[in-house]
mmCIF file of C-alpha atoms in Angstrom:
data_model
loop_
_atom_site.group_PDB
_atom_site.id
_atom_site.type_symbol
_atom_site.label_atom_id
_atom_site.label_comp_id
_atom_site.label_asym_id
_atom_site.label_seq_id
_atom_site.Cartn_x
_atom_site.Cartn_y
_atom_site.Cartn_z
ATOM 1 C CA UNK M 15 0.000 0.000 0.000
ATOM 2 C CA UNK M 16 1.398 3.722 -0.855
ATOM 3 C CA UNK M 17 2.648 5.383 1.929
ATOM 4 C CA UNK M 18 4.053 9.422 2.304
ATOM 5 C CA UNK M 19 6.210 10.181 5.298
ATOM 6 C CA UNK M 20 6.622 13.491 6.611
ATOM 7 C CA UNK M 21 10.088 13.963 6.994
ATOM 8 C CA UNK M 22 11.631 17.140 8.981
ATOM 9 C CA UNK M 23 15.384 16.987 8.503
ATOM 10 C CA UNK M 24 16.660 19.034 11.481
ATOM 11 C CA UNK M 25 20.143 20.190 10.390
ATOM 12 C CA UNK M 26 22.684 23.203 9.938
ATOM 13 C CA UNK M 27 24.772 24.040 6.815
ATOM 14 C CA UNK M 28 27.607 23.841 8.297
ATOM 15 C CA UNK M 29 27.333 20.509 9.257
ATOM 16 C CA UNK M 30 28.975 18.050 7.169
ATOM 17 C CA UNK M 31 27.267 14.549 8.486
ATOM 18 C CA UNK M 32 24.016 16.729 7.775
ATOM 19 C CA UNK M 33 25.378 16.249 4.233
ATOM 20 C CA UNK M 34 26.129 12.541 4.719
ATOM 21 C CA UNK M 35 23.092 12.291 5.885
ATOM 22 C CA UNK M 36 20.764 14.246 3.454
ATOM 23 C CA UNK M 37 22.623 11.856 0.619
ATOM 24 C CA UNK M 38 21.528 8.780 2.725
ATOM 25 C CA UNK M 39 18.326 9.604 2.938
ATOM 26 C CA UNK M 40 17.770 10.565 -0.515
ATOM 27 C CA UNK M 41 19.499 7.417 -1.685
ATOM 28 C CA UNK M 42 16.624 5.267 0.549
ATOM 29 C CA UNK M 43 13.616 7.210 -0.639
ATOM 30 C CA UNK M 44 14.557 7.146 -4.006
ATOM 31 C CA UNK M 45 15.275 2.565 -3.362
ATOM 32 C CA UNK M 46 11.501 2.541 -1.357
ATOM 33 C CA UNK M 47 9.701 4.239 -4.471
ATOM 34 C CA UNK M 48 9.427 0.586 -5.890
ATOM 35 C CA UNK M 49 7.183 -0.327 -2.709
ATOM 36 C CA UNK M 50 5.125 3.067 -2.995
ATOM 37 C CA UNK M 51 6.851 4.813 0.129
ATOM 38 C CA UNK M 52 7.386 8.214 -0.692
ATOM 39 C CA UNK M 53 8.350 11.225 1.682
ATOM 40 C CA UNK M 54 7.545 15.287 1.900
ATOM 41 C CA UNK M 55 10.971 16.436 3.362
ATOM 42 C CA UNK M 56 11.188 19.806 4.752
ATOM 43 C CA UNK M 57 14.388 21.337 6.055
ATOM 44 C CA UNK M 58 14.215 23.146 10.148
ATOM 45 C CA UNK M 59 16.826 25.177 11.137
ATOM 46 C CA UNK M 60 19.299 23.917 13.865
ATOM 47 C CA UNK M 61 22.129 26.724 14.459
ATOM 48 C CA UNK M 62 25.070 24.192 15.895
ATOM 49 C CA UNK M 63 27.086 27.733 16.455
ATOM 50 C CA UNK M 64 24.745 30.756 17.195
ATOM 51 C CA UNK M 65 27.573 32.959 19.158
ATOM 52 C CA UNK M 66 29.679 32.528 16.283
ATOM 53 C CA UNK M 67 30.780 36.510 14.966
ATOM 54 C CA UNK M 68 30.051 37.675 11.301
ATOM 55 C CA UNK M 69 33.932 36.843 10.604
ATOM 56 C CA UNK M 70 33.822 32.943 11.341
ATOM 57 C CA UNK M 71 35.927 30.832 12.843
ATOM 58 C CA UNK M 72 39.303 29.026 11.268
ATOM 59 C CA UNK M 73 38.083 25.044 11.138
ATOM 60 C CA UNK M 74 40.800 23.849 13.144
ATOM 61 C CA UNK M 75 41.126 26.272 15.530
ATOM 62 C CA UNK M 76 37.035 25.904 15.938
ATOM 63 C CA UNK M 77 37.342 22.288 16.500
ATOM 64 C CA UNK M 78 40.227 22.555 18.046
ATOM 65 C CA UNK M 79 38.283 24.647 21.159
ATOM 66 C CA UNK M 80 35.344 23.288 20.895
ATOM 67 C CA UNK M 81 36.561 19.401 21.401
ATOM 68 C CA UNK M 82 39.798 19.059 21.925
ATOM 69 C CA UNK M 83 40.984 17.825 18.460
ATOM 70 C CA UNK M 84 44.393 18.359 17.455
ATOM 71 C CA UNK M 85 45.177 19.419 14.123
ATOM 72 C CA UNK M 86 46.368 16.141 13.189
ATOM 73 C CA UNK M 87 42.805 14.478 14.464
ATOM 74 C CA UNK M 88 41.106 17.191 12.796
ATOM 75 C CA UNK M 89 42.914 16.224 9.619
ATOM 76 C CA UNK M 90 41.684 12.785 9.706
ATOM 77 C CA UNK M 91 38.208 13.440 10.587
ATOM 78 C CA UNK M 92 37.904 15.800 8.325
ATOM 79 C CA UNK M 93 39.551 13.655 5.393
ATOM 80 C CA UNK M 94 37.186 10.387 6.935
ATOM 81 C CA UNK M 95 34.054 12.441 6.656
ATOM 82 C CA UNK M 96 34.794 13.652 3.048
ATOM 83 C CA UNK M 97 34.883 9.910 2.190
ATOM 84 C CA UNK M 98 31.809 9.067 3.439
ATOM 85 C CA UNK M 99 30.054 11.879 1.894
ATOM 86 C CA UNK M 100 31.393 11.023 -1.244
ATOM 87 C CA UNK M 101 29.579 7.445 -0.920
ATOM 88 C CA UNK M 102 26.295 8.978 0.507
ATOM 89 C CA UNK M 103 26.090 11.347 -2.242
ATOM 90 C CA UNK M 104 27.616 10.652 -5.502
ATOM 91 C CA UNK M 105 29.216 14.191 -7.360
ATOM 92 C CA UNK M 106 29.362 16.017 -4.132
ATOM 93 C CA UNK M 107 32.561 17.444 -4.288
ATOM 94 C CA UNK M 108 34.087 18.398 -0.210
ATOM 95 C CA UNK M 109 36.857 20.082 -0.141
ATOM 96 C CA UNK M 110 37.147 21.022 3.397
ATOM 97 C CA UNK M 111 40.695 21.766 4.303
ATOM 98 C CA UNK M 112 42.876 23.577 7.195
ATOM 99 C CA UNK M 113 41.626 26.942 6.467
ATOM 100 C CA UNK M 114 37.892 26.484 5.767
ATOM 101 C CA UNK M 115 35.988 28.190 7.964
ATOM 102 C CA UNK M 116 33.067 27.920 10.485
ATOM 103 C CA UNK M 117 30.575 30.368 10.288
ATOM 104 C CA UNK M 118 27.003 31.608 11.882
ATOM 105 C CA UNK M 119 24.068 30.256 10.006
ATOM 106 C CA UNK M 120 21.284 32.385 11.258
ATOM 107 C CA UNK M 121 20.392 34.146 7.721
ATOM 108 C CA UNK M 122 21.116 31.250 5.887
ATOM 109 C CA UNK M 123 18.227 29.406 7.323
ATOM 110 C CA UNK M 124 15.986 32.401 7.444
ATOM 111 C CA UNK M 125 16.517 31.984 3.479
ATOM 112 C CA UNK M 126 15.562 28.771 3.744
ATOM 113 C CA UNK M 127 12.958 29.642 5.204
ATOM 114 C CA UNK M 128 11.530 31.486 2.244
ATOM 115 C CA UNK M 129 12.416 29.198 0.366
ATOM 116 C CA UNK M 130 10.183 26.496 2.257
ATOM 117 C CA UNK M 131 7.209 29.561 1.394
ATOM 118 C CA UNK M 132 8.570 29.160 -2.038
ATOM 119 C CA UNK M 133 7.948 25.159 -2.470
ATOM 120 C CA UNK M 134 9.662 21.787 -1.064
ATOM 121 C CA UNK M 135 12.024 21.745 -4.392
ATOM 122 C CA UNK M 136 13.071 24.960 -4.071
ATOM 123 C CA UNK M 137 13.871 24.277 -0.925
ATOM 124 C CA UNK M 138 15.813 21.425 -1.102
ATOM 125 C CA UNK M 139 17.181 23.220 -4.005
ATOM 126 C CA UNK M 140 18.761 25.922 -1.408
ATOM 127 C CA UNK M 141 19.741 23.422 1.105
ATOM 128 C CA UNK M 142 21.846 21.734 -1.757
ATOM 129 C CA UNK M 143 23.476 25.426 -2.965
ATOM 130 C CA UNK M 144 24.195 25.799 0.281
ATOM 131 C CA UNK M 145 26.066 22.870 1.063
ATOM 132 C CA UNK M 146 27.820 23.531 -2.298
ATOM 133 C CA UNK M 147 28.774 27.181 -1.642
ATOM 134 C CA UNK M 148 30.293 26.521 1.807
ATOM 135 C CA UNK M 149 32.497 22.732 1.814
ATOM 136 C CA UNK M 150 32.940 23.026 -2.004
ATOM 137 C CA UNK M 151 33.440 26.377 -2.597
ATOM 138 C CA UNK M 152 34.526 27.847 0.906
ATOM 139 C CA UNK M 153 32.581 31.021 0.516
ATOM 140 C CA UNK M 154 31.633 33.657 3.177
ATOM 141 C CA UNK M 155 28.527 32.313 4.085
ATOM 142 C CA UNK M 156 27.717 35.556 6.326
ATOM 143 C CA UNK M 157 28.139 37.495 3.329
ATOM 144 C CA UNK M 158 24.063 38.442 1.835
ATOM 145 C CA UNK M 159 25.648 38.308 -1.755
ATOM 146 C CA UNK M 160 26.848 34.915 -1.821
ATOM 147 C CA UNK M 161 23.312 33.600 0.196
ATOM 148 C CA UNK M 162 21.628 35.126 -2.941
ATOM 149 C CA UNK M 163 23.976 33.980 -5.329
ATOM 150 C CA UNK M 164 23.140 30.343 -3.653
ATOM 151 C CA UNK M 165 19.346 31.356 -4.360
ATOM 152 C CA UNK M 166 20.138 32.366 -7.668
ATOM 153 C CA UNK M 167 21.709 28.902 -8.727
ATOM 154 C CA UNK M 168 18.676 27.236 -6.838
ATOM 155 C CA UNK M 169 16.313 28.848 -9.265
ATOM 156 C CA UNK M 170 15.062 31.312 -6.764
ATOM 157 C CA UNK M 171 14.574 34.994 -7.780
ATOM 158 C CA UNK M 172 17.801 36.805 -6.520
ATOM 159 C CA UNK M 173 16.073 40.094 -6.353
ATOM 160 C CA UNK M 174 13.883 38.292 -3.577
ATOM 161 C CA UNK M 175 16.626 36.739 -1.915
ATOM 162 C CA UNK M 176 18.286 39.846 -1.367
ATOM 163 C CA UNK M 177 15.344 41.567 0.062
ATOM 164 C CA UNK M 178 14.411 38.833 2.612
ATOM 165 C CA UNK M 179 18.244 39.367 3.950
ATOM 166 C CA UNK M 180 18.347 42.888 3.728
ATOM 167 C CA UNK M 181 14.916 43.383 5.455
ATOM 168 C CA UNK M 182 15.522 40.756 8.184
ATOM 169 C CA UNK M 183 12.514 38.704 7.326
ATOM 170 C CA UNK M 184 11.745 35.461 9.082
ATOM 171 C CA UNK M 185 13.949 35.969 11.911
ATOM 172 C CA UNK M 186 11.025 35.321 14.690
ATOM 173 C CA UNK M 187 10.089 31.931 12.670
ATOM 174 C CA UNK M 188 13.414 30.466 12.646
ATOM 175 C CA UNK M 189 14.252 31.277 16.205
ATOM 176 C CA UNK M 190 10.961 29.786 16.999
ATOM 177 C CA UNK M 191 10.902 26.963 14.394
ATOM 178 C CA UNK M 192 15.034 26.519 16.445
ATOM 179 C CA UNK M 193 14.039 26.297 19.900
ATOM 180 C CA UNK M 194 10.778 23.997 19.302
ATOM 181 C CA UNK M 195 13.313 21.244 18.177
ATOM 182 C CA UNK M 196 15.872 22.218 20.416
ATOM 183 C CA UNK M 197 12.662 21.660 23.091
ATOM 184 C CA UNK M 198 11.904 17.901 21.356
ATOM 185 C CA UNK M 199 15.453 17.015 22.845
ATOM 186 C CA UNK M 200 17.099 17.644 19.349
ATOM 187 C CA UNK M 201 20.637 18.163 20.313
ATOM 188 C CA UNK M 202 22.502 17.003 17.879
ATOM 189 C CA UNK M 203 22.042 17.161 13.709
ATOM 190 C CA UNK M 204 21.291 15.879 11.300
ATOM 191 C CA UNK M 205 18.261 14.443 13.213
ATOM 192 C CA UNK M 206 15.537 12.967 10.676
ATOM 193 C CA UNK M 207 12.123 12.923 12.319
ATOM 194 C CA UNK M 208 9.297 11.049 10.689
ATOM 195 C CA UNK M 209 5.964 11.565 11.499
ATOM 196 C CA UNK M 210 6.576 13.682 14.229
ATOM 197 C CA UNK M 211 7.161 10.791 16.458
ATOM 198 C CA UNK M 212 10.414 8.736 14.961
ATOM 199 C CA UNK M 213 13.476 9.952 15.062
ATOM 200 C CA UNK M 214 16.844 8.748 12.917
ATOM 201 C CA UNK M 215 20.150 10.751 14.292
ATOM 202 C CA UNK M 216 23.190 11.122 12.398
ATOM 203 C CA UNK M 217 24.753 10.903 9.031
ATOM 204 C CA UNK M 218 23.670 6.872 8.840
ATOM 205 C CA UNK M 219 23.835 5.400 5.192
ATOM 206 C CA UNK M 220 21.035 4.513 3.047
ATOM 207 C CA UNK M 221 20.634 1.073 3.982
ATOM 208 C CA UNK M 222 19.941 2.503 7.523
ATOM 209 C CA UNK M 223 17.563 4.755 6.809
ATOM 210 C CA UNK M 224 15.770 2.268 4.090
ATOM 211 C CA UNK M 225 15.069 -0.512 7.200
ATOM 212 C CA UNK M 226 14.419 2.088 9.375
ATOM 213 C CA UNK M 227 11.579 4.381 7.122
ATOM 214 C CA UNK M 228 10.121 0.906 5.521
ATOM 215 C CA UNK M 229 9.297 0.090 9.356
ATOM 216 C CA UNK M 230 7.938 3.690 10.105
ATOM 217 C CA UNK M 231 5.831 3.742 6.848
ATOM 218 C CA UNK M 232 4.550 -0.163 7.708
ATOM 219 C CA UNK M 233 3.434 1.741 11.290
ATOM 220 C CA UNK M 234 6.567 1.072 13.630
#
């Protein structure tokens, strides 16, 4: 029997198992279309650094701080999770390195946030431009031009873009849309929840998130 999820994929875009994981998860929906289980995903905001300043934060001095890593551990992690998002999502190209940066997400999700108003492809369109612009590209992703240049290659109208940013629009709903997952327990991302009830943590691989979401759609 045909079943659609609803899928809220709690994450930040700065978070590169959120990228792992959004290519898992894709990779499983698109292997359960043969038994009719199909999904609405829609992308909520998680800000993994909210202090951070405009300027960012050097990568290995960030995780260096925040847990301890050396730069050698860094290094590894780093080059371990750029593997496994090349295997969750085919043509990604990572290129984090020693002087990408870390930066504060806040008006990158308020324009995903319009983008959601937009439609759930243009969204995920966004989410994808996003991902792209910061660990392939390294751009400033404080900076309002390159947020509406990622808008722009998502198909979204740039002129819009840049007046959402400019005007501060959708501020309120993201901070709300933040803490009411932060209040679910959601402390960690990516977290997949399905149905509003299920939850799937981490950048898990598609054969995960196939068992799991053929359970979820069959009713736990």
């Amino acid at each position: 029997m045909a079943k659609t999820l609803h899928i809220d994929f709690v994450s930040d875009i700065v978070c590169p198992w959120c990228v792992v994981g959004l290519g898992g998860l894709e990779a499983a929906l698109e292997t359960l279309k043969a038994e009719g289980i199909t999904a609405e995903v829609h992308f909520q905001p998680f800000e993994l650094n909210p202090q951070m300043p405009p300027e960012g934060e050097n990568i290995v001095d960030h995780i260096g701080r925040k847990y301890g890593s050396t730069p050698e551990q860094s290094a590894a992690n780093r080059a371990m999770i750029t593997e496994r998002a090349a295997e969750a999502w085919p043509g990604f190209d990572m290129r984090m390195g020693p002087d990408s940066r870390i930066w504060n997400t806040f008006d990158a999700h308020r324009l995903l946030h319009w983008a959601g108003t937009v439609g759930a492809a243009e969204q995920r369109a966004l989410k994808a431009a996003l991902f792209t612009a910061h660990f392939t590209e390294g751009r400033t992703m404080t900076d309002a031009g390159v947020l509406a240049d990622a808008a722009a290659a998502a198909g979204l109208d740039r002129a819009r873009a840049v007046e959402v940013l400019a005007e501060g629009r959708y501020a309120a709903e993201v901070r709300a849309e933040a803490a009411l997952w932060v209040s679910r327990g959601i402390n960690g991302v990516p977290a997949v929840v399905v149905e509003g009830k299920w939850l799937i943590s981490g950048g898990q691989p598609a054969a995960v998130f196939e068992e799991a979401l053929r359970q979820m759609a069959a009713g736990g």
